[in-house]
Amino acid sequence: MSSPNVTLKAKLCTMPVDLRSDTVTRPGAAMLDAMMHAKVGDDVFEEDPTVNRLEAFAAEMFGREASLYCPSGTMSNQIAIKCHTHPGDEVICEKSSHVYLYEGGGIAFNAAAQVRLIDGDRGRMRAEQIVHAINPDDVHKPRTSLVCLENTANRGGGSCYRVQDILQIKSACDQAGLALHLDGARLFNALIANGETPEQYGQMFDTISICLNKGLGCPIGSLLIGNRKFIRQARRIRKVFGGGMRQAGFMAASGLYALQHNIKRLELDHIHARQIAMALKQKSFVGSILPVDTNIIIFEVLEPYTAKTLTDKFAQFHIKCIAISPTQVRMVTHLDINEQMVKEVISCIESL
Ligand SMILES: Cc1ncc(COP(=O)(O)O)c(C=O)c1O
């Protein structure tokens, strides 16, 4: 525990700073205005003009035929996994991937498939690891049918794949007849960090899920992108999952706004994350920090704190962050974190 002196010296943020996740953003005036003025219809009848525009916009952005608007990234991923597999199949994914750790066992529950976990590097797998994990055609073994990548990788501290590594994975999947899905909940962070384009990704993956409700600042929403035939099947599964929405255009308008206005600015979130990480690096209670490639900071907590007591301490100073393990804390920058807040967070860290 910290000493009382430390508590007295530390600097309080003058406003709440929520660094728990980039999902905590609230729509600003311009996004709300777009939502209020959206033209809507019944999207289960495929008659909502704003949803249709959003789906066409996203598909075109990635150079693909179609996309499907879903309420959440989890649903997009789960629909993709369900459509790519049959019961009893095996899905290759990294051991800390969202589809495995944080989707409520959905791969088993929704698709009746099982996972083959790979011990990757900060959430990233290599082609040779995947090749090694593919089962031979043998009645004893589950049929390997799908590989899921995550870019950026959340538990990897927002780490990014290199395009050449994905190309090798794609080639391995093509050779073995496996589908390749990307959990791209934070793909735009990776694109901005590495100067890549959505089209490059559209060419490498069979399907991509992107989230609108994270760095892009929408209240809800995700898009599953792929070819027309796949998206038709996905639309059916979305209905089965209870994700068929009616006048969803009010929400889809936020997605269109976000894709048109909120991508480039992600660079600012990355700068803010690096600035906060620099301040953390100076502190004796901070151990190793994962490289800050995008908007996520994950660091080891050392004595006198534990991850829990440090997050409690930050909370006293109006800074919210998350203990993701007994010894690790995560901070995430986003649209609702401005320069002034970052300065105050840094002052607070320095004063602790
Ligand atoms: C990498 C990743 N994939 C998928 C999701 C799921 O998104 P949602 O919260 O919209 O279900 C998240 C959510 O944090 C995530 O971090």
PDB file of N, CA, C and O and ligand atoms in Angstrom, residues 72-74 77 98 103 150 154 183 185-186 211 213-214, ligand 1:
ATOM      1  N   SER A  72     -23.027  -5.819 -32.333  1.00  0.00           N
ATOM      2  CA  SER A  72     -21.760  -5.836 -31.576  1.00  0.00           C
ATOM      3  C   SER A  72     -20.676  -6.598 -32.332  1.00  0.00           C
ATOM      4  O   SER A  72     -20.973  -7.412 -33.219  1.00  0.00           O
ATOM      5  N   GLY A  73     -19.442  -6.355 -31.909  1.00  0.00           N
ATOM      6  CA  GLY A  73     -18.312  -7.080 -32.487  1.00  0.00           C
ATOM      7  C   GLY A  73     -18.395  -8.557 -32.159  1.00  0.00           C
ATOM      8  O   GLY A  73     -18.029  -9.415 -32.969  1.00  0.00           O
ATOM      9  N   THR A  74     -18.865  -8.852 -30.970  1.00  0.00           N
ATOM     10  CA  THR A  74     -19.010 -10.260 -30.586  1.00  0.00           C
ATOM     11  C   THR A  74     -19.965 -10.962 -31.555  1.00  0.00           C
ATOM     12  O   THR A  74     -19.679 -12.070 -32.024  1.00  0.00           O
ATOM     13  N   ASN A  77     -18.258 -11.519 -34.970  1.00  0.00           N
ATOM     14  CA  ASN A  77     -17.298 -12.627 -34.914  1.00  0.00           C
ATOM     15  C   ASN A  77     -18.015 -13.967 -34.841  1.00  0.00           C
ATOM     16  O   ASN A  77     -17.663 -14.927 -35.527  1.00  0.00           O
ATOM     17  N   HIS A  98      -9.758 -12.551 -28.371  1.00  0.00           N
ATOM     18  CA  HIS A  98     -11.088 -12.182 -27.874  1.00  0.00           C
ATOM     19  C   HIS A  98     -12.101 -13.272 -28.173  1.00  0.00           C
ATOM     20  O   HIS A  98     -12.931 -13.611 -27.334  1.00  0.00           O
ATOM     21  N   GLU A 103     -15.764 -14.112 -25.406  1.00  0.00           N
ATOM     22  CA  GLU A 103     -17.054 -14.158 -26.094  1.00  0.00           C
ATOM     23  C   GLU A 103     -17.941 -15.248 -25.497  1.00  0.00           C
ATOM     24  O   GLU A 103     -18.745 -15.891 -26.183  1.00  0.00           O
ATOM     25  N   GLU A 150      -6.561 -11.616 -34.875  1.00  0.00           N
ATOM     26  CA  GLU A 150      -7.082 -10.401 -34.219  1.00  0.00           C
ATOM     27  C   GLU A 150      -6.072  -9.273 -34.447  1.00  0.00           C
ATOM     28  O   GLU A 150      -4.903  -9.425 -34.143  1.00  0.00           O
ATOM     29  N   ASN A 154      -5.955  -7.109 -28.668  1.00  0.00           N
ATOM     30  CA  ASN A 154      -6.303  -6.421 -27.417  1.00  0.00           C
ATOM     31  C   ASN A 154      -5.344  -6.823 -26.287  1.00  0.00           C
ATOM     32  O   ASN A 154      -4.629  -5.990 -25.730  1.00  0.00           O
ATOM     33  N   ASP A 183     -10.766 -10.753 -36.671  1.00  0.00           N
ATOM     34  CA  ASP A 183     -11.442  -9.927 -35.667  1.00  0.00           C
ATOM     35  C   ASP A 183     -10.740  -8.574 -35.725  1.00  0.00           C
ATOM     36  O   ASP A 183      -9.687  -8.372 -35.123  1.00  0.00           O
ATOM     37  N   ALA A 185     -11.760  -5.665 -34.598  1.00  0.00           N
ATOM     38  CA  ALA A 185     -12.453  -4.705 -33.719  1.00  0.00           C
ATOM     39  C   ALA A 185     -11.716  -3.364 -33.708  1.00  0.00           C
ATOM     40  O   ALA A 185     -12.338  -2.306 -33.685  1.00  0.00           O
ATOM     41  N   ARG A 186     -10.383  -3.435 -33.739  1.00  0.00           N
ATOM     42  CA  ARG A 186      -9.569  -2.204 -33.763  1.00  0.00           C
ATOM     43  C   ARG A 186      -8.673  -2.166 -35.006  1.00  0.00           C
ATOM     44  O   ARG A 186      -7.542  -1.689 -34.957  1.00  0.00           O
ATOM     45  N   CYS A 211     -15.292  -3.009 -35.653  1.00  0.00           N
ATOM     46  CA  CYS A 211     -16.173  -2.413 -34.650  1.00  0.00           C
ATOM     47  C   CYS A 211     -16.300  -0.919 -34.881  1.00  0.00           C
ATOM     48  O   CYS A 211     -15.299  -0.236 -35.142  1.00  0.00           O
ATOM     49  N   ASN A 213     -18.036   0.695 -32.438  1.00  0.00           N
ATOM     50  CA  ASN A 213     -18.319   1.128 -31.065  1.00  0.00           C
ATOM     51  C   ASN A 213     -17.071   1.268 -30.203  1.00  0.00           C
ATOM     52  O   ASN A 213     -17.164   1.355 -28.999  1.00  0.00           O
ATOM     53  N   LYS A 214     -15.893   1.265 -30.822  1.00  0.00           N
ATOM     54  CA  LYS A 214     -14.661   1.403 -30.031  1.00  0.00           C
ATOM     55  C   LYS A 214     -14.014   2.744 -30.396  1.00  0.00           C
ATOM     56  O   LYS A 214     -14.629   3.775 -30.192  1.00  0.00           O
TER      57      LYS A 214
HETATM   58  C1  LIG B   1     -10.531  -7.559 -30.014  1.00  0.00           C
HETATM   59  C2  LIG B   1     -11.996  -7.481 -29.744  1.00  0.00           C
HETATM   60  N1  LIG B   1     -12.836  -8.179 -30.517  1.00  0.00           N
HETATM   61  C3  LIG B   1     -14.160  -8.155 -30.339  1.00  0.00           C
HETATM   62  C4  LIG B   1     -14.712  -7.384 -29.347  1.00  0.00           C
HETATM   63  C5  LIG B   1     -16.198  -7.447 -29.142  1.00  0.00           C
HETATM   64  O1  LIG B   1     -16.827  -6.257 -29.371  1.00  0.00           O
HETATM   65  P1  LIG B   1     -18.237  -5.941 -28.683  1.00  0.00           P
HETATM   66  O2  LIG B   1     -17.922  -5.370 -27.347  1.00  0.00           O
HETATM   67  O3  LIG B   1     -18.846  -4.942 -29.606  1.00  0.00           O
HETATM   68  O4  LIG B   1     -19.008  -7.198 -28.611  1.00  0.00           O
HETATM   69  C6  LIG B   1     -13.888  -6.637 -28.501  1.00  0.00           C
HETATM   70  C7  LIG B   1     -14.464  -5.827 -27.423  1.00  0.00           C
HETATM   71  O5  LIG B   1     -13.785  -5.234 -26.614  1.00  0.00           O
HETATM   72  C8  LIG B   1     -12.485  -6.689 -28.700  1.00  0.00           C
HETATM   73  O6  LIG B   1     -11.633  -6.022 -27.931  1.00  0.00           O
END
